[in-house]
Amino acid sequence: MSLWADKYRPKTLDDLDYHGKISNMLSSLATSGDFPHLLFHGPSGAGKKTRILATLRQIYGPNIEKLKVDPKVFVTATKRKLEFNVVSSPNHLEITPSDMNNNDRVVIQDLLKEVAQTETIDFTHVADHKNRFKVVIINEAELLTRDAQAALRRTMEKYSANIRLVLVCNSISSIIEPIKSRTLLIRVAAPTDEEMGSVFEKVLRDQPEVAKSFPADETERQQIYSKIAKVTDHNLRTGLLLLEALYSYNPSITTKTPMIMPDWENVIKKLAIGIVTERTVSKLQQSRTDLYELISHSIPAKLILKKLTIEFWRLVDEDSKIKDKDTVKMDIVQQASIFDERLSLGSKDIFHLEGFITKVMVVLEKNVS
Amino acid sequence: MTDLSFDIKFSESCLSHEGRPNSNATITVDETAPAFELNFNSSILASSAPSTKRSQVINQEKTLHLQNGRRISLKRRENHALEIEDIVKNKSFDVGIKDIYQSMELQSMVEPTQQPKRSKRTSAELWAEKWRPRNFLEVAGNERTNRHLLNWLRKWSKAAHGEPLPSEEESVDPLQRPQKKILLIHGPPGAGKTTVAHIIAKQLGYEVAEINASDERAGPEVREKVHTVLTTQSFSKKPVCLIADEVDGSSEHGFIKVLLDIVNNDAKSTKSLHYSNLSKDKKARLRSKLLTRPIIAICNDVYTRSLDKLRAVSEIVAFRKSSIRSVKERLKLICDAEKIDISERNLNAIIDITDCDLRSSLNLLQFQGDQLQNILGDGDTKRKDSQLSWFSIALKLFKRNTKVEKKVQFKELSTLLDTSGVYERVANTCFNSLHSLTYQDAQFGKLAEIADWLWFYDCISSSIYEHQAQEMSRYGTLIPLKMFLNFSDANNTHETVNMKNNTNQYFEKKKAINEIVKSIHSNLEASLFSSLKRSDMASQTLPYVYHIILPNFKNMARLISLKPEEKIKLTEAAKVLKEFGFTIEQAKDETFTYIQKLVPPIDTVVNCQNELSHQKSLCARANQILPYIEIELKRLNITKRHLTDSEQDFKKLQGTSKRRITGLTSPSNRQSRAASLQEGGQTQNQLGTSIDFFAKSLSRDGSSGRTTPAPQTNSQRGTTGRIWVRYNEGFSNAVRRNITWEELWNF
């Protein structure tokens, strides 16, 4: 636990820094002794997982922190062996469907049934019949295939005596209706600038040695904090990582200290500038190599598309040669959404990323005086 | 002699027409009585005996009175006999062939009417089968290779028949078998590979056992089958020659492995049988593994991957397309025999259409014989699918032929793509060379159009792969055609069309990086493992972690004089490094200077920029800072153990308020302790040799009692009063337990 993001991760519901209403609701949920299936959704780095673990801690006590990773082996229908890791504590377990590709239905069916059909025998709680159920957390639930989700819906009702599901996802758009209706939806929004700032402040206050490298003036610090929040898209986890990286990288930090950007974001920035300034076929060829490089560094294609779009917006705003900026921006977003759909339906990322760039060039070409 | 042969022939032909009215002799019978056949046969035999000359018989018409009073008239059809001499006249042969020819001549004397018999079979038979060569002399084309085959198979005579070899040349093999035990014939279809293999095997007195693609050739079944074939005797007492046809299928790995095993076992046992002294029964066992029968494998494409290993151990014979001349000769021969009048021009056309494929020429001749004019008029329809390679198609796509209209060229390309079935590779090549082409385009209109078409292509190919919707593949050819419409230009040459496929290279890289991320992720301890998403690792987490574990200091050159706050950073970095399971290893870079590297290589994941200067600066930073982090890491390991130990002690002291001896004496604990102390010592040594300035600063710092291990432990012992006692070490009751001082003194 030496990364700040982990070290200062709140453990109990009382420690949580923001979203007081959600915390209150969760704590009343936890004290009631029983709770429905839950579906947490919200942007990444907002604190969904932290809240889930804090709730579970309130219910089960510190046992929940005794985590271990078990490799599990499943045999699929085609006799192929499938190995993936399950994180578990005595009272809960966690699975990530992206580990199991297209076989998630089998895994969900087998694993959940296995868990659901074995009742937990816990002698400490025999008297009050409390906590008889086990909790299964499903990370990245939006990646569950339709089949797997369909397999879930009956399981959720049939074994509700022994099992509680907690689904975690970024967006509920790909979660099927029946599951939404069976769960209690809890949205955890991204923290605001101030909320992130207060968390950062708390971290620095705890480490006086570290705080020395930051400006003593509070408003200056706040400036830095909001800068971090902006750069990281209000993702608290990345924000904390960035804060730590800044501290580690720079002898001392002022408001003028440049933010540390991941390399791939720099590449995208350069790419966007190149495309806006120079609209030629040779530039397209060059951008293809860049795109290949990004994809091969396992940066998700959708993320590339998103960042590119944002960069284009920014550049269009700055460029004086472009007339009618609003339509240009709208057109770019429209193209981005078209190609975003293509990326999620198709399988050849490079075609669509390059197609997007070509279309953006067309849009720009029409509107440059 | 002639009399006798005629007799046999005649009776045979008569006997054979019971079921076939269309055969040698025509019978006219009003109504067949049940007892008829037997009588009839005997009567024929009786009546045919006196006739002497063949020519007389040919035009003879016979009326027979049967015993039951019926009357039968027998009429002989005319024979279209082909004289063997005619065939032979056209060709000259080597000495080796002459022997065979002589033996054949003998045979033909015994059965002089083999050829006519063939020609008189029903017309329902496929000519391709009917005129399949029956002996070595009839095989058209590839004479040299045929002889090569014959030679190879001849070398097996000693092993298979026990005959001495005719040639005097020294054989490498102790059994005087050919050096390579498998003969691999490859060539285009219709060249006569299978036929030749069969004929030669028969000619040299082998029984042919064929295993072809229609048989089950996977797994143990085929192993069993091959072994039976190779080791048992046939009824005819002839040795067996195994012909494995069509071995280049994609699912033939099992079968090829069987063949390879046989060859390898044979090589091993040959070696041990003849070059070492073994006991008798062992020898017998080995002998059973010897290969004494020839194996001939036949395929179309010798360079498929499944044949890689087989190629190495087998004698390879390439069949080329038969020459036009030899095909024509053969066709003429058949035309004469089948009484087809065909002009030279038409014959040439057929050969041209079928690309010297004798089999398909025969098919064409048989079924289109009367409509040959149509073929010549419209050669396109009967043409076999032409096989152009994907790159020549891609080249054609972009090369605009200015002589013909665009429409015409479009149609041509369309058929080409439809028949070739390689649109996927063509489309990928198109995409790869999109930007190097020369063409006219205003405001990226064409390119933007292609972007949408590529989406269409993606849809089609994914539906083919995911839903097995093979019928979609016909639409796949539209994409290359669209490319033609948009980008074809007279100026495009093979230089502008980019055949190189670098997608693979990136794909490999992606795989490698994913593997690294996966290994980092799976090494994390449980709580981190659950809180870090693997999909986000490369984009969100690792770039920052990289900067955290490589802190940056003001003057990297002089790291001796670290300020206390900088030391904290170093410690933090080492902690994170440890938590993520990174280790530091020494490696050599391309200039053979030692550099420090992080393992797993996080830097390859994090660095996306290709510029050398960028990479170099990062590398330099890592190089400078990593040695110190390594030292810090070792120091952490030591102090951590001590800290935890002493913390435990402290707690116990508080808890009991009595002075107790902690009997923490599991040997492993002590060993690791010793090891860590040694490590500490080594670190110091290293410091002394390589970077002694740091050591100095540390020893100055040593007043805190951290860097010099030996005094430190002493001092700790002094303060906490720990005593190490062995309690029943090595015995079954060697359990750790806490005892009070009182107990100890009362022992």
Tab-separated table of N, CA, C and O in Angstrom, chain A residues 1-3 6 9 49 67 69 85 87 94 140 170 209 237-238 242 244-245 247-250 260 262-264 267 270 279 284-285 288 292-293 296-298 342 346-348 351-352 354-355 358-359 362, chain B residues 431-432 435 444 447-448 452 455 457-458 461 503 506 509-510 513-514 526-533 535 538-540 543-544 547-548 551-552 568-569 579-580 604-611 614 621:
chain	number	residue	atom	x	y	z
A	1	MET	N	0.835	-1.200	0.000
A	1	MET	CA	0.000	0.000	0.000
A	1	MET	C	0.866	1.245	0.000
A	1	MET	O	0.784	2.060	0.902
A	2	SER	N	1.761	1.360	-0.919
A	2	SER	CA	2.621	2.539	-0.835
A	2	SER	C	2.239	3.625	-1.814
A	2	SER	O	2.663	4.761	-1.665
A	3	LEU	N	1.430	3.289	-2.829
A	3	LEU	CA	0.945	4.373	-3.675
A	3	LEU	C	-0.070	5.178	-2.873
A	3	LEU	O	-0.878	4.615	-2.146
A	6	ASP	N	-3.650	4.213	-2.938
A	6	ASP	CA	-4.090	3.079	-2.136
A	6	ASP	C	-3.970	3.356	-0.648
A	6	ASP	O	-4.806	2.953	0.140
A	9	ARG	N	-6.805	5.469	0.622
A	9	ARG	CA	-8.126	5.039	0.194
A	9	ARG	C	-8.988	4.828	1.435
A	9	ARG	O	-8.610	4.078	2.331
A	49	LYS	N	-15.724	1.494	-6.365
A	49	LYS	CA	-15.190	0.328	-5.679
A	49	LYS	C	-14.932	0.629	-4.212
A	49	LYS	O	-15.204	-0.193	-3.341
A	67	LEU	N	-7.834	-10.312	1.588
A	67	LEU	CA	-8.029	-10.690	0.190
A	67	LEU	C	-6.993	-11.703	-0.254
A	67	LEU	O	-5.862	-11.698	0.217
A	69	VAL	N	-5.865	-13.946	-4.057
A	69	VAL	CA	-6.144	-14.162	-5.481
A	69	VAL	C	-6.048	-15.644	-5.773
A	69	VAL	O	-5.023	-16.270	-5.523
A	85	ASN	N	-8.417	-15.248	-12.802
A	85	ASN	CA	-8.186	-15.047	-11.369
A	85	ASN	C	-9.449	-14.553	-10.679
A	85	ASN	O	-10.181	-13.736	-11.217
A	87	VAL	N	-10.553	-12.787	-7.124
A	87	VAL	CA	-10.134	-12.193	-5.861
A	87	VAL	C	-11.212	-12.500	-4.843
A	87	VAL	O	-12.400	-12.294	-5.118
A	94	GLU	N	-14.723	-11.581	-6.223
A	94	GLU	CA	-14.748	-10.573	-7.264
A	94	GLU	C	-14.349	-11.217	-8.576
A	94	GLU	O	-13.358	-11.929	-8.639
A	140	GLU	N	-16.492	-4.305	-14.222
A	140	GLU	CA	-16.669	-4.037	-15.658
A	140	GLU	C	-17.889	-4.768	-16.206
A	140	GLU	O	-17.813	-5.464	-17.211
A	170	ASN	N	-19.137	1.391	-15.858
A	170	ASN	CA	-18.994	2.817	-16.156
A	170	ASN	C	-20.275	3.391	-16.731
A	170	ASN	O	-20.620	4.525	-16.455
A	209	GLU	N	6.491	16.164	5.217
A	209	GLU	CA	7.727	16.159	4.428
A	209	GLU	C	7.432	16.449	2.966
A	209	GLU	O	8.137	17.200	2.294
A	237	ARG	N	-8.397	8.548	-8.859
A	237	ARG	CA	-7.264	7.615	-8.776
A	237	ARG	C	-6.091	8.109	-9.617
A	237	ARG	O	-4.965	8.206	-9.134
A	238	THR	N	-6.368	8.457	-10.863
A	238	THR	CA	-5.290	8.978	-11.708
A	238	THR	C	-4.789	10.305	-11.164
A	238	THR	O	-3.601	10.616	-11.270
A	242	LEU	N	-1.079	11.150	-10.428
A	242	LEU	CA	-0.411	12.282	-11.052
A	242	LEU	C	0.228	13.163	-9.990
A	242	LEU	O	1.358	13.633	-10.150
A	244	GLU	N	1.332	12.282	-7.130
A	244	GLU	CA	2.523	11.608	-6.634
A	244	GLU	C	3.650	11.665	-7.666
A	244	GLU	O	4.812	11.873	-7.317
A	245	ALA	N	3.263	11.502	-8.943
A	245	ALA	CA	4.276	11.551	-9.996
A	245	ALA	C	4.901	12.935	-10.080
A	245	ALA	O	6.116	13.073	-10.251
A	247	TYR	N	5.183	15.053	-7.663
A	247	TYR	CA	6.057	15.196	-6.506
A	247	TYR	C	7.369	14.471	-6.742
A	247	TYR	O	8.450	14.974	-6.423
A	248	SER	N	7.263	13.297	-7.328
A	248	SER	CA	8.457	12.486	-7.506
A	248	SER	C	9.347	13.044	-8.616
A	248	SER	O	10.565	12.936	-8.560
A	249	TYR	N	8.697	13.670	-9.605
A	249	TYR	CA	9.455	14.074	-10.784
A	249	TYR	C	10.095	15.439	-10.604
A	249	TYR	O	11.174	15.704	-11.123
A	250	ASN	N	9.416	16.324	-9.887
A	250	ASN	CA	9.909	17.691	-9.782
A	250	ASN	C	10.496	17.959	-8.396
A	250	ASN	O	9.920	17.526	-7.393
A	260	ILE	N	2.448	16.184	-15.803
A	260	ILE	CA	3.044	15.013	-16.465
A	260	ILE	C	1.962	14.322	-17.272
A	260	ILE	O	0.923	13.936	-16.746
A	262	PRO	N	0.898	11.215	-19.782
A	262	PRO	CA	1.355	9.925	-20.304
A	262	PRO	C	1.825	10.103	-21.744
A	262	PRO	O	1.308	10.960	-22.466
A	263	ASP	N	2.761	9.287	-22.104
A	263	ASP	CA	3.362	9.417	-23.422
A	263	ASP	C	2.335	9.354	-24.544
A	263	ASP	O	2.391	10.104	-25.500
A	264	TRP	N	1.388	8.454	-24.397
A	264	TRP	CA	0.435	8.256	-25.488
A	264	TRP	C	-0.417	9.501	-25.702
A	264	TRP	O	-0.799	9.813	-26.811
A	267	VAL	N	1.516	11.829	-27.782
A	267	VAL	CA	1.501	11.404	-29.180
A	267	VAL	C	0.206	11.856	-29.842
A	267	VAL	O	0.209	12.392	-30.958
A	270	LYS	N	0.220	15.609	-30.535
A	270	LYS	CA	1.033	15.946	-31.706
A	270	LYS	C	0.304	15.575	-32.985
A	270	LYS	O	0.300	16.335	-33.959
A	279	ARG	N	-3.092	19.189	-44.048
A	279	ARG	CA	-4.062	18.195	-44.513
A	279	ARG	C	-3.609	17.633	-45.853
A	279	ARG	O	-4.002	18.100	-46.919
A	284	LEU	N	-1.568	11.738	-43.697
A	284	LEU	CA	-2.396	10.582	-43.359
A	284	LEU	C	-1.534	9.341	-43.185
A	284	LEU	O	-1.728	8.554	-42.265
A	285	GLN	N	-0.590	9.206	-44.096
A	285	GLN	CA	0.291	8.049	-44.018
A	285	GLN	C	1.086	8.051	-42.714
A	285	GLN	O	1.229	7.038	-42.052
A	288	ARG	N	-0.960	7.176	-39.826
A	288	ARG	CA	-1.243	5.748	-39.711
A	288	ARG	C	-0.214	5.045	-38.846
A	288	ARG	O	-0.563	4.228	-37.991
A	292	TYR	N	-0.992	3.096	-35.427
A	292	TYR	CA	-0.534	1.723	-35.196
A	292	TYR	C	0.245	1.636	-33.902
A	292	TYR	O	0.063	0.724	-33.090
A	293	GLU	N	1.121	2.626	-33.709
A	293	GLU	CA	1.966	2.626	-32.515
A	293	GLU	C	1.101	2.699	-31.251
A	293	GLU	O	1.310	1.962	-30.291
A	296	SER	N	-0.812	-0.543	-30.713
A	296	SER	CA	0.039	-1.633	-30.258
A	296	SER	C	0.495	-1.432	-28.817
A	296	SER	O	0.916	-2.372	-28.165
A	297	HIS	N	0.391	-0.193	-28.313
A	297	HIS	CA	0.711	0.001	-26.902
A	297	HIS	C	-0.501	-0.233	-26.017
A	297	HIS	O	-0.574	0.264	-24.896
A	298	SER	N	-1.438	-0.964	-26.590
A	298	SER	CA	-2.645	-1.397	-25.886
A	298	SER	C	-3.412	-0.213	-25.281
A	298	SER	O	-3.975	-0.281	-24.202
A	342	ARG	N	-18.755	2.493	-35.084
A	342	ARG	CA	-18.063	1.512	-35.927
A	342	ARG	C	-17.003	0.758	-35.134
A	342	ARG	O	-16.813	-0.432	-35.312
A	346	GLY	N	-17.295	-3.069	-35.106
A	346	GLY	CA	-16.343	-3.735	-35.983
A	346	GLY	C	-15.159	-4.295	-35.221
A	346	GLY	O	-15.115	-4.270	-33.994
A	347	SER	N	-14.197	-4.793	-35.976
A	347	SER	CA	-13.041	-5.378	-35.307
A	347	SER	C	-11.723	-4.817	-35.842
A	347	SER	O	-10.671	-5.140	-35.316
A	348	LYS	N	-11.779	-3.989	-36.877
A	348	LYS	CA	-10.522	-3.500	-37.433
A	348	LYS	C	-10.336	-2.036	-37.046
A	348	LYS	O	-10.727	-1.117	-37.772
A	351	PHE	N	-8.746	0.779	-39.411
A	351	PHE	CA	-9.569	1.288	-40.505
A	351	PHE	C	-10.368	2.497	-40.038
A	351	PHE	O	-10.433	3.525	-40.706
A	352	HIS	N	-10.991	2.345	-38.884
A	352	HIS	CA	-11.952	3.353	-38.465
A	352	HIS	C	-11.269	4.583	-37.892
A	352	HIS	O	-11.734	5.707	-38.107
A	354	GLU	N	-8.405	5.685	-38.851
A	354	GLU	CA	-7.911	6.443	-39.996
A	354	GLU	C	-9.068	7.077	-40.762
A	354	GLU	O	-8.977	8.214	-41.232
A	355	GLY	N	-10.177	6.339	-40.842
A	355	GLY	CA	-11.352	6.890	-41.496
A	355	GLY	C	-11.809	8.162	-40.813
A	355	GLY	O	-12.143	9.157	-41.472
A	358	THR	N	-9.545	10.976	-41.758
A	358	THR	CA	-9.827	11.426	-43.122
A	358	THR	C	-11.056	12.320	-43.153
A	358	THR	O	-11.064	13.387	-43.776
A	359	LYS	N	-12.099	11.883	-42.463
A	359	LYS	CA	-13.340	12.660	-42.465
A	359	LYS	C	-13.127	14.028	-41.818
A	359	LYS	O	-13.685	15.031	-42.276
A	362	VAL	N	-11.624	16.229	-44.247
A	362	VAL	CA	-12.622	16.707	-45.204
A	362	VAL	C	-13.387	17.890	-44.605
A	362	VAL	O	-13.569	18.932	-45.247
B	431	PHE	N	-5.583	-1.423	-48.627
B	431	PHE	CA	-5.522	-0.490	-47.508
B	431	PHE	C	-4.084	-0.086	-47.213
B	431	PHE	O	-3.788	1.081	-46.961
B	432	ASN	N	-3.194	-1.056	-47.273
B	432	ASN	CA	-1.799	-0.753	-46.958
B	432	ASN	C	-1.181	0.225	-47.936
B	432	ASN	O	-0.339	1.035	-47.566
B	435	HIS	N	-1.951	5.110	-49.397
B	435	HIS	CA	-1.383	6.451	-49.374
B	435	HIS	C	-0.189	6.616	-50.298
B	435	HIS	O	0.289	7.715	-50.494
B	444	PHE	N	-10.058	15.185	-50.507
B	444	PHE	CA	-10.152	13.879	-49.843
B	444	PHE	C	-11.480	13.167	-50.069
B	444	PHE	O	-11.855	12.286	-49.310
B	447	LEU	N	-10.941	9.409	-50.592
B	447	LEU	CA	-10.469	8.726	-49.380
B	447	LEU	C	-11.592	8.605	-48.363
B	447	LEU	O	-11.753	7.580	-47.700
B	448	ALA	N	-12.378	9.671	-48.242
B	448	ALA	CA	-13.464	9.643	-47.279
B	448	ALA	C	-14.486	8.585	-47.664
B	448	ALA	O	-15.039	7.893	-46.804
B	452	ASP	N	-15.807	4.756	-45.585
B	452	ASP	CA	-17.104	4.108	-45.389
B	452	ASP	C	-17.123	2.701	-45.962
B	452	ASP	O	-17.724	1.796	-45.393
B	455	TRP	N	-15.556	0.293	-43.672
B	455	TRP	CA	-16.479	-0.102	-42.601
B	455	TRP	C	-17.363	-1.244	-43.085
B	455	TRP	O	-17.602	-2.217	-42.372
B	457	TYR	N	-16.536	-3.347	-45.328
B	457	TYR	CA	-15.650	-4.514	-45.372
B	457	TYR	C	-15.506	-5.137	-43.992
B	457	TYR	O	-15.573	-6.367	-43.831
B	458	ASP	N	-15.338	-4.298	-43.002
B	458	ASP	CA	-15.189	-4.785	-41.631
B	458	ASP	C	-16.440	-5.546	-41.212
B	458	ASP	O	-16.370	-6.620	-40.607
B	461	SER	N	-16.472	-8.946	-43.023
B	461	SER	CA	-15.498	-9.945	-42.551
B	461	SER	C	-15.820	-10.383	-41.132
B	461	SER	O	-15.640	-11.538	-40.790
B	503	THR	N	0.924	-4.819	-40.809
B	503	THR	CA	-0.072	-5.004	-39.760
B	503	THR	C	0.403	-6.055	-38.767
B	503	THR	O	0.228	-5.917	-37.567
B	506	TYR	N	2.762	-4.869	-36.080
B	506	TYR	CA	2.114	-4.171	-34.978
B	506	TYR	C	1.298	-5.114	-34.123
B	506	TYR	O	1.200	-4.945	-32.906
B	509	LYS	N	3.594	-6.721	-31.769
B	509	LYS	CA	4.011	-5.793	-30.733
B	509	LYS	C	2.924	-5.644	-29.685
B	509	LYS	O	3.182	-5.653	-28.481
B	510	LYS	N	1.707	-5.532	-30.191
B	510	LYS	CA	0.579	-5.386	-29.268
B	510	LYS	C	0.493	-6.596	-28.357
B	510	LYS	O	0.253	-6.471	-27.153
B	513	ILE	N	3.196	-6.401	-25.696
B	513	ILE	CA	2.925	-5.413	-24.651
B	513	ILE	C	1.781	-5.870	-23.759
B	513	ILE	O	1.846	-5.732	-22.531
B	514	ASN	N	0.780	-6.445	-24.361
B	514	ASN	CA	-0.306	-6.988	-23.546
B	514	ASN	C	0.197	-8.033	-22.569
B	514	ASN	O	-0.268	-8.122	-21.437
B	526	ALA	N	-3.297	-9.007	-3.786
B	526	ALA	CA	-4.745	-9.095	-4.000
B	526	ALA	C	-5.454	-7.748	-3.994
B	526	ALA	O	-6.276	-7.476	-4.865
B	527	SER	N	-5.131	-6.881	-3.031
B	527	SER	CA	-5.918	-5.650	-2.934
B	527	SER	C	-5.652	-4.749	-4.139
B	527	SER	O	-6.572	-4.152	-4.691
B	528	LEU	N	-4.390	-4.683	-4.545
B	528	LEU	CA	-4.071	-3.888	-5.724
B	528	LEU	C	-4.666	-4.525	-6.968
B	528	LEU	O	-5.170	-3.859	-7.852
B	529	PHE	N	-4.584	-5.833	-6.994
B	529	PHE	CA	-5.094	-6.587	-8.145
B	529	PHE	C	-6.555	-6.247	-8.379
B	529	PHE	O	-6.996	-6.089	-9.509
B	530	SER	N	-7.297	-6.135	-7.296
B	530	SER	CA	-8.718	-5.889	-7.483
B	530	SER	C	-8.998	-4.420	-7.776
B	530	SER	O	-9.987	-4.092	-8.404
B	531	SER	N	-8.133	-3.531	-7.313
B	531	SER	CA	-8.459	-2.125	-7.513
B	531	SER	C	-7.937	-1.584	-8.835
B	531	SER	O	-8.396	-0.547	-9.295
B	532	LEU	N	-7.011	-2.265	-9.444
B	532	LEU	CA	-6.506	-1.796	-10.734
B	532	LEU	C	-7.106	-2.636	-11.858
B	532	LEU	O	-6.961	-3.849	-11.875
B	533	LYS	N	-7.756	-1.982	-12.778
B	533	LYS	CA	-8.320	-2.709	-13.912
B	533	LYS	C	-7.200	-3.011	-14.899
B	533	LYS	O	-6.384	-2.153	-15.191
B	535	SER	N	-7.519	-3.475	-18.037
B	535	SER	CA	-7.706	-2.749	-19.302
B	535	SER	C	-7.226	-1.307	-19.201
B	535	SER	O	-6.929	-0.681	-20.209
B	538	ALA	N	-2.386	0.092	-18.958
B	538	ALA	CA	-1.433	0.691	-19.893
B	538	ALA	C	-1.714	2.171	-20.099
B	538	ALA	O	-0.796	2.963	-20.269
B	539	SER	N	-2.997	2.541	-20.084
B	539	SER	CA	-3.304	3.930	-20.396
B	539	SER	C	-3.371	4.815	-19.159
B	539	SER	O	-2.983	5.982	-19.211
B	540	GLN	N	-3.850	4.292	-18.053
B	540	GLN	CA	-4.095	5.159	-16.902
B	540	GLN	C	-3.075	5.028	-15.782
B	540	GLN	O	-2.729	6.012	-15.148
B	543	PRO	N	1.761	4.763	-16.839
B	543	PRO	CA	2.551	5.960	-17.163
B	543	PRO	C	2.925	6.773	-15.927
B	543	PRO	O	4.049	7.278	-15.834
B	544	TYR	N	1.996	6.868	-14.982
B	544	TYR	CA	2.295	7.627	-13.767
B	544	TYR	C	3.217	6.855	-12.845
B	544	TYR	O	4.127	7.419	-12.251
B	547	HIS	N	6.761	7.297	-13.630
B	547	HIS	CA	7.404	8.515	-13.140
B	547	HIS	C	7.613	8.472	-11.639
B	547	HIS	O	8.526	9.095	-11.115
B	548	ILE	N	6.742	7.751	-10.966
B	548	ILE	CA	6.890	7.678	-9.503
B	548	ILE	C	8.112	6.839	-9.140
B	548	ILE	O	8.861	7.177	-8.233
B	551	PRO	N	12.190	8.824	-9.702
B	551	PRO	CA	12.147	10.223	-9.301
B	551	PRO	C	13.237	11.031	-9.996
B	551	PRO	O	14.277	10.499	-10.389
B	552	ASN	N	12.951	12.284	-10.154
B	552	ASN	CA	13.867	13.161	-10.858
B	552	ASN	C	14.490	14.110	-9.833
B	552	ASN	O	13.787	14.686	-9.014
B	568	ILE	N	13.547	10.773	0.887
B	568	ILE	CA	12.192	10.229	1.073
B	568	ILE	C	11.625	9.759	-0.258
B	568	ILE	O	11.042	8.681	-0.374
B	569	LYS	N	11.851	10.588	-1.254
B	569	LYS	CA	11.367	10.212	-2.586
B	569	LYS	C	11.961	8.867	-3.018
B	569	LYS	O	11.275	8.011	-3.567
B	579	GLU	N	6.274	-3.016	-4.544
B	579	GLU	CA	4.874	-3.401	-4.508
B	579	GLU	C	4.389	-3.887	-5.875
B	579	GLU	O	3.578	-4.796	-5.973
B	580	PHE	N	4.897	-3.268	-6.915
B	580	PHE	CA	4.483	-3.676	-8.248
B	580	PHE	C	5.280	-4.859	-8.770
B	580	PHE	O	5.086	-5.290	-9.898
B	604	THR	N	8.882	-0.153	-22.121
B	604	THR	CA	8.361	-0.405	-23.465
B	604	THR	C	6.852	-0.196	-23.518
B	604	THR	O	6.298	0.110	-24.563
B	605	VAL	N	6.199	-0.389	-22.378
B	605	VAL	CA	4.755	-0.163	-22.357
B	605	VAL	C	4.462	1.328	-22.377
B	605	VAL	O	3.571	1.804	-23.062
B	606	VAL	N	5.251	2.067	-21.598
B	606	VAL	CA	4.933	3.462	-21.371
B	606	VAL	C	5.338	4.349	-22.545
B	606	VAL	O	4.632	5.282	-22.904
B	607	ASN	N	6.481	4.037	-23.155
B	607	ASN	CA	6.975	4.923	-24.212
B	607	ASN	C	6.286	4.669	-25.537
B	607	ASN	O	6.415	3.599	-26.112
B	608	CYS	N	5.584	5.670	-25.997
B	608	CYS	CA	4.908	5.527	-27.279
B	608	CYS	C	5.644	6.250	-28.386
B	608	CYS	O	5.417	6.005	-29.555
B	609	GLN	N	6.490	7.178	-27.999
B	609	GLN	CA	7.106	7.998	-29.033
B	609	GLN	C	8.305	7.298	-29.619
B	609	GLN	O	9.083	6.665	-28.923
B	610	ASN	N	8.403	7.436	-30.903
B	610	ASN	CA	9.452	6.707	-31.590
B	610	ASN	C	10.769	7.455	-31.652
B	610	ASN	O	11.793	6.882	-31.970
B	611	GLU	N	10.700	8.752	-31.372
B	611	GLU	CA	11.916	9.536	-31.535
B	611	GLU	C	13.024	9.042	-30.615
B	611	GLU	O	12.795	8.763	-29.440
B	614	HIS	N	13.997	11.190	-27.399
B	614	HIS	CA	13.062	11.029	-26.294
B	614	HIS	C	13.361	9.755	-25.512
B	614	HIS	O	13.471	9.746	-24.289
B	621	ARG	N	17.911	8.585	-17.737
B	621	ARG	CA	17.400	8.867	-16.396
B	621	ARG	C	17.274	7.561	-15.609
B	621	ARG	O	17.689	7.482	-14.447
